[in-house]
Amino acid sequence: MDVNDEIRASGKRMTRTRRAVLSVLEQSQYPLSPTELYAQLKKHKVAIDLVTVYRNLVTLKELGLVTQLELHQEGQVRYEMREGRQHHHHIRCKSCGRIVDLLLCPLKKLTAVIEKETRFVVGDHSLEFSGWCPRCQ
Amino acid sequence: MDVNDEIRASGKRMTRTRRAVLSVLEQSQYPLSPTELYAQLKKHKVAIDLVTVYRNLVTLKELGLVTQLELHQEGQVRYEMREGRQHHHHIRCKSCGRIVDLLLCPLKKLTAVIEKETRFVVGDHSLEFSGWCPRCQ
DNA sequence: TTCCTTGCAAATACTTTGCAGACTG
DNA sequence: CAGTCTGCAAAGTATTTGCAAGGAA
């Protein structure tokens, strides 16, 4: 079942703007904020409103096609494609803002410890590093 | 050097509102958002403006007296006293919003791994869990 | 033809800024 | 007294909502 089918299976429709949003996200090397995504779309001469970008991102997130991130000190949200990507985290440069994937996650064991200690049932976790990238050091 | 001295040593002053903000933060069992802090102050009949709460929190953060947190999916910032508290993280209930401290941090070793892998110099990290607290399960 | 989707305008939420008067040391 | 701090008004940024027209299946 491809993206198109997944959208239609949920009763939603594959529209011109939806396709464009997905396309930009697929091509991006890093998670995009709604505003950045909007700027990319404009650059590619796609006629779309910022509000539509927001609404499409909400929809795609609900369908589980994209993942939403909130990086520290940014005051905005970012999205990245989920398609086949394994669970991962990010590191962000405090100087230039560059965001790089971290393909590791040390928290599986920790979750059990936390559940025992707090009696919470753990759902998600978010982990993010920040520092200075090679160029900015 | 107590809080009072620390503030004065930086050329800042210990004012009525600053004292009130610190007092509420000291008594809170969990990190407070500016708005929650403001509500507490009002409840204690402290005459203060929300803007002043924001400004004092910025100042106290710059002085290292409070720590700022941004929990996932909250869309607001929180602050907690730093005074002698060890480095820690939080878990938040997705249902009632309750926030509980986690007194562990498994990330010291990981930092070295990440620095080698990404060539970043790691500054900070943020780690947060969310799930369902005992009452909400 | 149904009803999901879009654009535009407007509202909301959180946070920051400008300025003149008030207060601390 | 000098310089910091405060309240009030207003601006700024990110995001959401209402509504009527447009578009997908």
mmCIF file of C-alpha atoms (C1' of nucleotides) in Angstrom:
data_model
loop_
_atom_site.group_PDB
_atom_site.id
_atom_site.type_symbol
_atom_site.label_atom_id
_atom_site.label_comp_id
_atom_site.label_asym_id
_atom_site.label_seq_id
_atom_site.Cartn_x
_atom_site.Cartn_y
_atom_site.Cartn_z
ATOM 1 C CA MET A 1 0.000 0.000 0.000
ATOM 2 C CA ASP A 2 1.677 3.168 -1.139
ATOM 3 C CA VAL A 3 1.193 6.677 0.220
ATOM 4 C CA ASN A 4 -1.584 7.373 -2.223
ATOM 5 C CA ASP A 5 -3.525 4.309 -1.107
ATOM 6 C CA GLU A 6 -2.947 5.021 2.560
ATOM 7 C CA ILE A 7 -4.451 8.436 2.185
ATOM 8 C CA ARG A 8 -7.460 7.196 0.279
ATOM 9 C CA ALA A 9 -7.976 4.261 2.603
ATOM 10 C CA SER A 10 -8.558 6.741 5.409
ATOM 11 C CA GLY A 11 -11.272 8.537 3.457
ATOM 12 C CA LYS A 12 -8.960 11.433 2.638
ATOM 13 C CA ARG A 13 -8.029 12.467 -0.864
ATOM 14 C CA MET A 14 -4.777 12.847 -2.742
ATOM 15 C CA THR A 15 -4.754 16.413 -3.891
ATOM 16 C CA ARG A 16 -2.407 18.645 -5.788
ATOM 17 C CA THR A 17 -1.187 20.388 -2.611
ATOM 18 C CA ARG A 18 -0.872 17.175 -0.646
ATOM 19 C CA ARG A 19 1.317 15.708 -3.366
ATOM 20 C CA ALA A 20 3.477 18.817 -3.403
ATOM 21 C CA VAL A 21 3.927 18.810 0.382
ATOM 22 C CA LEU A 22 4.925 15.147 0.351
ATOM 23 C CA SER A 23 7.299 15.706 -2.505
ATOM 24 C CA VAL A 24 9.188 18.477 -0.741
ATOM 25 C CA LEU A 25 9.378 16.480 2.480
ATOM 26 C CA GLU A 26 10.683 13.457 0.613
ATOM 27 C CA GLN A 27 13.443 15.444 -0.956
ATOM 28 C CA SER A 28 14.551 17.230 2.178
ATOM 29 C CA GLN A 29 17.701 16.090 3.948
ATOM 30 C CA TYR A 30 16.432 17.402 7.276
ATOM 31 C CA PRO A 31 13.103 18.019 9.040
ATOM 32 C CA LEU A 32 11.254 21.100 7.813
ATOM 33 C CA SER A 33 9.142 23.641 9.655
ATOM 34 C CA PRO A 34 5.822 24.629 8.074
ATOM 35 C CA THR A 35 7.309 27.960 7.048
ATOM 36 C CA GLU A 36 10.393 26.391 5.483
ATOM 37 C CA LEU A 37 8.208 23.914 3.677
ATOM 38 C CA TYR A 38 6.035 26.757 2.431
ATOM 39 C CA ALA A 39 9.100 28.607 1.176
ATOM 40 C CA GLN A 40 10.279 25.513 -0.696
ATOM 41 C CA LEU A 41 6.886 25.130 -2.313
ATOM 42 C CA LYS A 42 6.917 28.744 -3.407
ATOM 43 C CA LYS A 43 10.370 28.278 -4.852
ATOM 44 C CA HIS A 44 9.018 25.411 -6.916
ATOM 45 C CA LYS A 45 6.171 27.679 -8.094
ATOM 46 C CA VAL A 46 3.508 25.678 -6.287
ATOM 47 C CA ALA A 47 0.389 27.747 -5.600
ATOM 48 C CA ILE A 48 -0.497 27.054 -1.984
ATOM 49 C CA ASP A 49 -1.411 28.856 1.205
ATOM 50 C CA LEU A 50 0.540 28.548 4.453
ATOM 51 C CA VAL A 51 -2.680 27.459 6.144
ATOM 52 C CA THR A 52 -2.962 24.580 3.724
ATOM 53 C CA VAL A 53 0.580 23.526 4.529
ATOM 54 C CA TYR A 54 -0.323 23.429 8.208
ATOM 55 C CA ARG A 55 -3.511 21.492 7.559
ATOM 56 C CA ASN A 56 -1.822 18.970 5.321
ATOM 57 C CA LEU A 57 0.902 18.394 7.872
ATOM 58 C CA VAL A 58 -1.693 17.715 10.538
ATOM 59 C CA THR A 59 -3.431 15.237 8.275
ATOM 60 C CA LEU A 60 -0.237 13.466 7.262
ATOM 61 C CA LYS A 61 0.792 13.248 10.880
ATOM 62 C CA GLU A 62 -2.538 11.726 11.856
ATOM 63 C CA LEU A 63 -2.097 9.161 9.125
ATOM 64 C CA GLY A 64 1.343 8.374 10.454
ATOM 65 C CA LEU A 65 3.026 9.335 7.205
ATOM 66 C CA VAL A 66 5.113 12.078 8.750
ATOM 67 C CA THR A 67 6.642 12.580 12.166
ATOM 68 C CA GLN A 68 6.438 15.815 14.088
ATOM 69 C CA LEU A 69 9.444 17.096 16.012
ATOM 70 C CA GLU A 70 9.807 19.979 18.419
ATOM 71 C CA LEU A 71 13.426 20.899 18.808
ATOM 72 C CA HIS A 72 14.583 22.811 21.835
ATOM 73 C CA GLN A 73 14.777 26.592 21.651
ATOM 74 C CA GLU A 74 13.298 26.773 18.205
ATOM 75 C CA GLY A 75 9.761 27.841 18.997
ATOM 76 C CA GLN A 76 8.467 25.996 15.985
ATOM 77 C CA VAL A 77 7.591 22.506 14.911
ATOM 78 C CA ARG A 78 9.283 20.387 12.232
ATOM 79 C CA TYR A 79 8.177 17.447 10.158
ATOM 80 C CA GLU A 80 9.981 14.634 8.388
ATOM 81 C CA MET A 81 8.841 11.675 6.300
ATOM 82 C CA ARG A 82 8.355 8.466 8.178
ATOM 83 C CA GLU A 83 8.480 6.026 5.259
ATOM 84 C CA GLY A 84 10.553 3.100 6.319
ATOM 85 C CA ARG A 85 12.852 5.172 8.474
ATOM 86 C CA GLN A 86 13.826 3.637 11.748
ATOM 87 C CA HIS A 87 13.272 5.370 15.079
ATOM 88 C CA HIS A 88 15.930 8.008 15.540
ATOM 89 C CA HIS A 89 16.822 11.311 17.194
ATOM 90 C CA HIS A 90 18.538 14.549 16.230
ATOM 91 C CA ILE A 91 21.365 16.881 17.053
ATOM 92 C CA ARG A 92 21.162 20.582 16.261
ATOM 93 C CA CYS A 93 23.932 23.134 15.892
ATOM 94 C CA LYS A 94 23.499 26.049 18.279
ATOM 95 C CA SER A 95 25.296 28.309 15.877
ATOM 96 C CA CYS A 96 23.965 27.618 12.372
ATOM 97 C CA GLY A 97 20.855 25.603 13.200
ATOM 98 C CA ARG A 98 21.875 22.602 11.136
ATOM 99 C CA ILE A 99 20.054 19.425 12.090
ATOM 100 C CA VAL A 100 21.593 15.989 11.742
ATOM 101 C CA ASP A 101 20.082 12.563 12.363
ATOM 102 C CA LEU A 102 21.343 10.323 15.118
ATOM 103 C CA LEU A 103 20.704 6.720 14.211
ATOM 104 C CA LEU A 104 20.862 5.436 17.714
ATOM 105 C CA CYS A 105 18.539 5.173 20.650
ATOM 106 C CA PRO A 106 19.721 3.956 24.014
ATOM 107 C CA LEU A 107 16.356 4.128 25.701
ATOM 108 C CA LYS A 108 14.700 0.758 25.308
ATOM 109 C CA LYS A 109 16.054 -0.604 28.565
ATOM 110 C CA LEU A 110 15.572 2.653 30.346
ATOM 111 C CA THR A 111 11.869 2.624 29.633
ATOM 112 C CA ALA A 112 11.372 -0.463 31.770
ATOM 113 C CA VAL A 113 13.286 1.136 34.622
ATOM 114 C CA ILE A 114 11.192 4.261 34.423
ATOM 115 C CA GLU A 115 7.923 2.369 34.330
ATOM 116 C CA LYS A 116 8.864 0.516 37.465
ATOM 117 C CA GLU A 117 10.069 3.637 39.260
ATOM 118 C CA THR A 118 7.255 6.015 38.363
ATOM 119 C CA ARG A 119 4.405 3.594 37.739
ATOM 120 C CA PHE A 120 3.716 5.499 34.547
ATOM 121 C CA VAL A 121 3.015 3.575 31.383
ATOM 122 C CA VAL A 122 5.531 5.068 28.988
ATOM 123 C CA GLY A 123 4.222 6.046 25.562
ATOM 124 C CA ASP A 124 6.837 8.123 23.807
ATOM 125 C CA HIS A 125 10.111 9.775 24.478
ATOM 126 C CA SER A 126 11.932 12.619 22.870
ATOM 127 C CA LEU A 127 15.658 13.025 22.934
ATOM 128 C CA GLU A 128 17.662 15.767 21.373
ATOM 129 C CA PHE A 129 21.212 16.921 21.502
ATOM 130 C CA SER A 130 22.569 20.339 20.689
ATOM 131 C CA GLY A 131 26.079 21.605 20.286
ATOM 132 C CA TRP A 132 28.379 22.942 17.616
ATOM 133 C CA CYS A 133 28.768 21.321 14.241
ATOM 134 C CA PRO A 134 32.151 20.793 12.553
ATOM 135 C CA ARG A 135 31.889 23.992 10.525
ATOM 136 C CA CYS A 136 30.912 26.162 13.455
ATOM 137 C CA GLN A 137 33.448 25.005 16.021
ATOM 138 C CA MET B 1 26.791 33.241 48.116
ATOM 139 C CA ASP B 2 23.029 33.066 48.335
ATOM 140 C CA VAL B 3 20.498 33.929 45.688
ATOM 141 C CA ASN B 4 20.339 37.524 46.805
ATOM 142 C CA ASP B 5 24.080 37.949 46.453
ATOM 143 C CA GLU B 6 24.192 36.187 43.114
ATOM 144 C CA ILE B 7 21.682 38.598 41.721
ATOM 145 C CA ARG B 8 23.454 41.638 43.045
ATOM 146 C CA ALA B 9 26.862 40.379 41.975
ATOM 147 C CA SER B 10 25.663 40.503 38.397
ATOM 148 C CA GLY B 11 24.628 44.122 38.685
ATOM 149 C CA LYS B 12 20.947 43.198 38.930
ATOM 150 C CA ARG B 13 18.738 44.022 41.864
ATOM 151 C CA MET B 14 16.614 42.022 44.245
ATOM 152 C CA THR B 15 13.187 43.462 43.857
ATOM 153 C CA ARG B 16 9.776 42.770 45.296
ATOM 154 C CA THR B 17 8.617 40.944 42.165
ATOM 155 C CA ARG B 18 11.845 38.984 41.767
ATOM 156 C CA ARG B 19 11.544 37.756 45.320
ATOM 157 C CA ALA B 20 7.948 36.731 44.730
ATOM 158 C CA VAL B 21 8.784 34.842 41.543
ATOM 159 C CA LEU B 22 11.590 32.973 43.254
ATOM 160 C CA SER B 23 9.398 32.163 46.213
ATOM 161 C CA VAL B 24 6.687 30.589 44.077
ATOM 162 C CA LEU B 25 9.218 28.592 42.081
ATOM 163 C CA GLU B 26 10.862 27.343 45.269
ATOM 164 C CA GLN B 27 7.590 26.086 46.618
ATOM 165 C CA SER B 28 6.415 24.373 43.464
ATOM 166 C CA GLN B 29 6.626 20.611 43.222
ATOM 167 C CA TYR B 30 6.872 20.773 39.441
ATOM 168 C CA PRO B 31 8.147 23.149 36.737
ATOM 169 C CA LEU B 32 5.843 26.108 36.104
ATOM 170 C CA SER B 33 4.952 27.921 32.920
ATOM 171 C CA PRO B 34 4.980 31.729 33.018
ATOM 172 C CA THR B 35 1.187 31.756 33.035
ATOM 173 C CA GLU B 36 0.921 29.240 35.869
ATOM 174 C CA LEU B 37 3.490 31.192 37.830
ATOM 175 C CA TYR B 38 1.522 34.362 37.215
ATOM 176 C CA ALA B 39 -1.665 32.674 38.436
ATOM 177 C CA GLN B 40 0.093 31.543 41.615
ATOM 178 C CA LEU B 41 1.327 35.040 42.261
ATOM 179 C CA LYS B 42 -2.145 36.443 41.820
ATOM 180 C CA LYS B 43 -3.501 33.850 44.217
ATOM 181 C CA HIS B 44 -1.000 35.081 46.779
ATOM 182 C CA LYS B 45 -2.165 38.646 46.142
ATOM 183 C CA VAL B 46 1.124 39.715 44.609
ATOM 184 C CA ALA B 47 0.715 42.736 42.362
ATOM 185 C CA ILE B 48 2.635 41.904 39.214
ATOM 186 C CA ASP B 49 2.262 41.940 35.464
ATOM 187 C CA LEU B 50 2.637 38.881 33.242
ATOM 188 C CA VAL B 51 5.329 40.737 31.306
ATOM 189 C CA THR B 52 7.322 41.143 34.476
ATOM 190 C CA VAL B 53 7.064 37.432 35.144
ATOM 191 C CA TYR B 54 8.483 36.749 31.700
ATOM 192 C CA ARG B 55 11.274 39.269 32.163
ATOM 193 C CA ASN B 56 12.242 37.975 35.560
ATOM 194 C CA LEU B 57 12.346 34.429 34.292
ATOM 195 C CA VAL B 58 14.676 35.458 31.492
ATOM 196 C CA THR B 59 16.946 37.183 33.971
ATOM 197 C CA LEU B 60 16.968 34.299 36.426
ATOM 198 C CA LYS B 61 17.702 31.905 33.614
ATOM 199 C CA GLU B 62 20.632 34.026 32.445
ATOM 200 C CA LEU B 63 21.978 34.014 35.961
ATOM 201 C CA GLY B 64 21.668 30.237 36.047
ATOM 202 C CA LEU B 65 19.290 30.320 38.997
ATOM 203 C CA VAL B 66 16.469 28.629 37.134
ATOM 204 C CA THR B 67 16.337 26.078 34.363
ATOM 205 C CA GLN B 68 14.092 26.379 31.359
ATOM 206 C CA LEU B 69 12.279 23.341 29.974
ATOM 207 C CA GLU B 70 10.245 22.873 26.838
ATOM 208 C CA LEU B 71 8.128 19.787 27.107
ATOM 209 C CA HIS B 72 6.828 18.086 24.017
ATOM 210 C CA GLN B 73 3.391 19.038 22.745
ATOM 211 C CA GLU B 74 2.876 21.753 25.305
ATOM 212 C CA GLY B 75 3.557 24.833 23.224
ATOM 213 C CA GLN B 76 4.874 26.669 26.246
ATOM 214 C CA VAL B 77 7.972 26.905 28.316
ATOM 215 C CA ARG B 78 8.436 25.898 31.963
ATOM 216 C CA TYR B 79 10.916 26.869 34.640
ATOM 217 C CA GLU B 80 12.198 25.219 37.788
ATOM 218 C CA MET B 81 14.669 26.228 40.454
ATOM 219 C CA ARG B 82 18.175 25.017 39.939
ATOM 220 C CA GLU B 83 19.474 25.378 43.497
ATOM 221 C CA GLY B 84 21.535 22.325 44.255
ATOM 222 C CA ARG B 85 19.344 20.051 42.194
ATOM 223 C CA GLN B 86 21.178 17.465 40.183
ATOM 224 C CA HIS B 87 20.782 17.109 36.441
ATOM 225 C CA HIS B 88 17.534 15.329 35.714
ATOM 226 C CA HIS B 89 14.735 14.814 33.204
ATOM 227 C CA HIS B 90 10.958 14.581 33.251
ATOM 228 C CA ILE B 91 8.014 12.421 32.374
ATOM 229 C CA ARG B 92 4.638 13.936 31.559
ATOM 230 C CA CYS B 93 1.193 12.369 31.622
ATOM 231 C CA LYS B 94 -0.532 12.622 28.248
ATOM 232 C CA SER B 95 -3.881 12.624 29.958
ATOM 233 C CA CYS B 96 -3.706 14.978 32.954
ATOM 234 C CA GLY B 97 -0.466 16.805 32.180
ATOM 235 C CA ARG B 98 1.190 15.891 35.472
ATOM 236 C CA ILE B 99 4.958 16.225 35.377
ATOM 237 C CA VAL B 100 7.264 14.068 37.451
ATOM 238 C CA ASP B 101 11.028 14.191 37.842
ATOM 239 C CA LEU B 102 13.247 11.378 36.638
ATOM 240 C CA LEU B 103 16.400 11.290 38.682
ATOM 241 C CA LEU B 104 18.418 9.411 36.133
ATOM 242 C CA CYS B 105 20.349 10.231 33.032
ATOM 243 C CA PRO B 106 21.857 7.538 30.874
ATOM 244 C CA LEU B 107 23.498 9.875 28.429
ATOM 245 C CA LYS B 108 27.008 10.541 29.628
ATOM 246 C CA LYS B 109 28.528 7.686 27.673
ATOM 247 C CA LEU B 110 26.347 8.324 24.699
ATOM 248 C CA THR B 111 27.679 11.848 24.350
ATOM 249 C CA ALA B 112 31.144 10.574 23.544
ATOM 250 C CA VAL B 113 29.748 8.226 20.926
ATOM 251 C CA ILE B 114 27.785 11.007 19.307
ATOM 252 C CA GLU B 115 30.730 13.376 19.264
ATOM 253 C CA LYS B 116 32.822 10.796 17.489
ATOM 254 C CA GLU B 117 30.096 9.913 15.013
ATOM 255 C CA THR B 118 28.890 13.385 14.106
ATOM 256 C CA ARG B 119 31.992 15.452 14.835
ATOM 257 C CA PHE B 120 29.740 17.856 16.692
ATOM 258 C CA VAL B 121 30.834 19.190 20.054
ATOM 259 C CA VAL B 122 27.868 18.341 22.242
ATOM 260 C CA GLY B 123 26.610 21.092 24.507
ATOM 261 C CA ASP B 124 23.274 20.088 25.945
ATOM 262 C CA HIS B 125 20.708 17.409 25.585
ATOM 263 C CA SER B 126 17.056 17.218 26.382
ATOM 264 C CA LEU B 127 15.256 14.036 27.179
ATOM 265 C CA GLU B 128 11.626 13.648 28.020
ATOM 266 C CA PHE B 129 9.226 10.800 28.404
ATOM 267 C CA SER B 130 5.488 10.885 28.142
ATOM 268 C CA GLY B 131 2.869 8.335 28.946
ATOM 269 C CA TRP B 132 0.042 7.723 31.391
ATOM 270 C CA CYS B 133 0.385 8.285 35.102
ATOM 271 C CA PRO B 134 -0.955 5.839 37.692
ATOM 272 C CA ARG B 135 -4.211 7.752 38.143
ATOM 273 C CA CYS B 136 -4.918 8.056 34.445
ATOM 274 C CA GLN B 137 -4.220 4.505 33.338
ATOM 275 C "C1'" DT C 1 -23.052 14.414 -6.402
ATOM 276 C "C1'" DT C 2 -20.894 13.937 -2.035
ATOM 277 C "C1'" DC C 3 -18.021 15.712 1.128
ATOM 278 C "C1'" DC C 4 -13.117 16.504 1.501
ATOM 279 C "C1'" DT C 5 -10.042 20.396 0.620
ATOM 280 C "C1'" DT C 6 -8.516 25.058 -0.210
ATOM 281 C "C1'" DG C 7 -7.767 30.160 0.174
ATOM 282 C "C1'" DC C 8 -8.612 34.227 2.560
ATOM 283 C "C1'" DA C 9 -9.570 36.668 6.640
ATOM 284 C "C1'" DA C 10 -9.573 36.647 11.289
ATOM 285 C "C1'" DA C 11 -8.791 34.783 15.749
ATOM 286 C "C1'" DT C 12 -5.803 32.676 19.364
ATOM 287 C "C1'" DA C 13 -1.807 31.613 22.206
ATOM 288 C "C1'" DC C 14 2.546 32.598 23.765
ATOM 289 C "C1'" DT C 15 6.214 35.753 24.050
ATOM 290 C "C1'" DT C 16 8.791 40.114 23.213
ATOM 291 C "C1'" DT C 17 9.472 45.153 22.807
ATOM 292 C "C1'" DG C 18 8.979 50.428 23.674
ATOM 293 C "C1'" DC C 19 8.491 53.832 26.778
ATOM 294 C "C1'" DA C 20 7.857 56.719 30.834
ATOM 295 C "C1'" DG C 21 7.533 56.529 35.609
ATOM 296 C "C1'" DA C 22 8.966 53.870 40.079
ATOM 297 C "C1'" DC C 23 12.270 51.723 42.832
ATOM 298 C "C1'" DT C 24 16.951 49.699 44.532
ATOM 299 C "C1'" DG C 25 21.494 50.250 46.223
ATOM 300 C "C1'" DC D 1 21.527 60.039 41.981
ATOM 301 C "C1'" DA D 2 22.406 56.328 38.410
ATOM 302 C "C1'" DG D 3 20.825 52.662 36.482
ATOM 303 C "C1'" DT D 4 17.734 48.839 36.959
ATOM 304 C "C1'" DC D 5 12.929 47.435 37.025
ATOM 305 C "C1'" DT D 6 7.936 47.729 36.320
ATOM 306 C "C1'" DG D 7 3.271 48.275 34.212
ATOM 307 C "C1'" DC D 8 0.708 49.236 30.272
ATOM 308 C "C1'" DA D 9 0.062 49.168 25.469
ATOM 309 C "C1'" DA D 10 1.346 47.313 21.371
ATOM 310 C "C1'" DA D 11 3.838 44.373 18.296
ATOM 311 C "C1'" DG D 12 5.553 39.830 16.817
ATOM 312 C "C1'" DT D 13 5.573 34.910 15.718
ATOM 313 C "C1'" DA D 14 3.585 30.426 15.333
ATOM 314 C "C1'" DT D 15 -0.578 28.146 14.771
ATOM 315 C "C1'" DT D 16 -5.719 27.454 14.481
ATOM 316 C "C1'" DT D 17 -10.527 28.322 13.034
ATOM 317 C "C1'" DG D 18 -14.748 29.858 10.100
ATOM 318 C "C1'" DC D 19 -16.704 29.990 5.862
ATOM 319 C "C1'" DA D 20 -17.858 29.780 1.080
ATOM 320 C "C1'" DA D 21 -16.018 28.240 -3.223
ATOM 321 C "C1'" DG D 22 -13.286 24.539 -5.588
ATOM 322 C "C1'" DG D 23 -11.973 19.783 -6.503
ATOM 323 C "C1'" DA D 24 -11.468 14.499 -6.039
ATOM 324 C "C1'" DA D 25 -13.661 10.055 -6.439
#
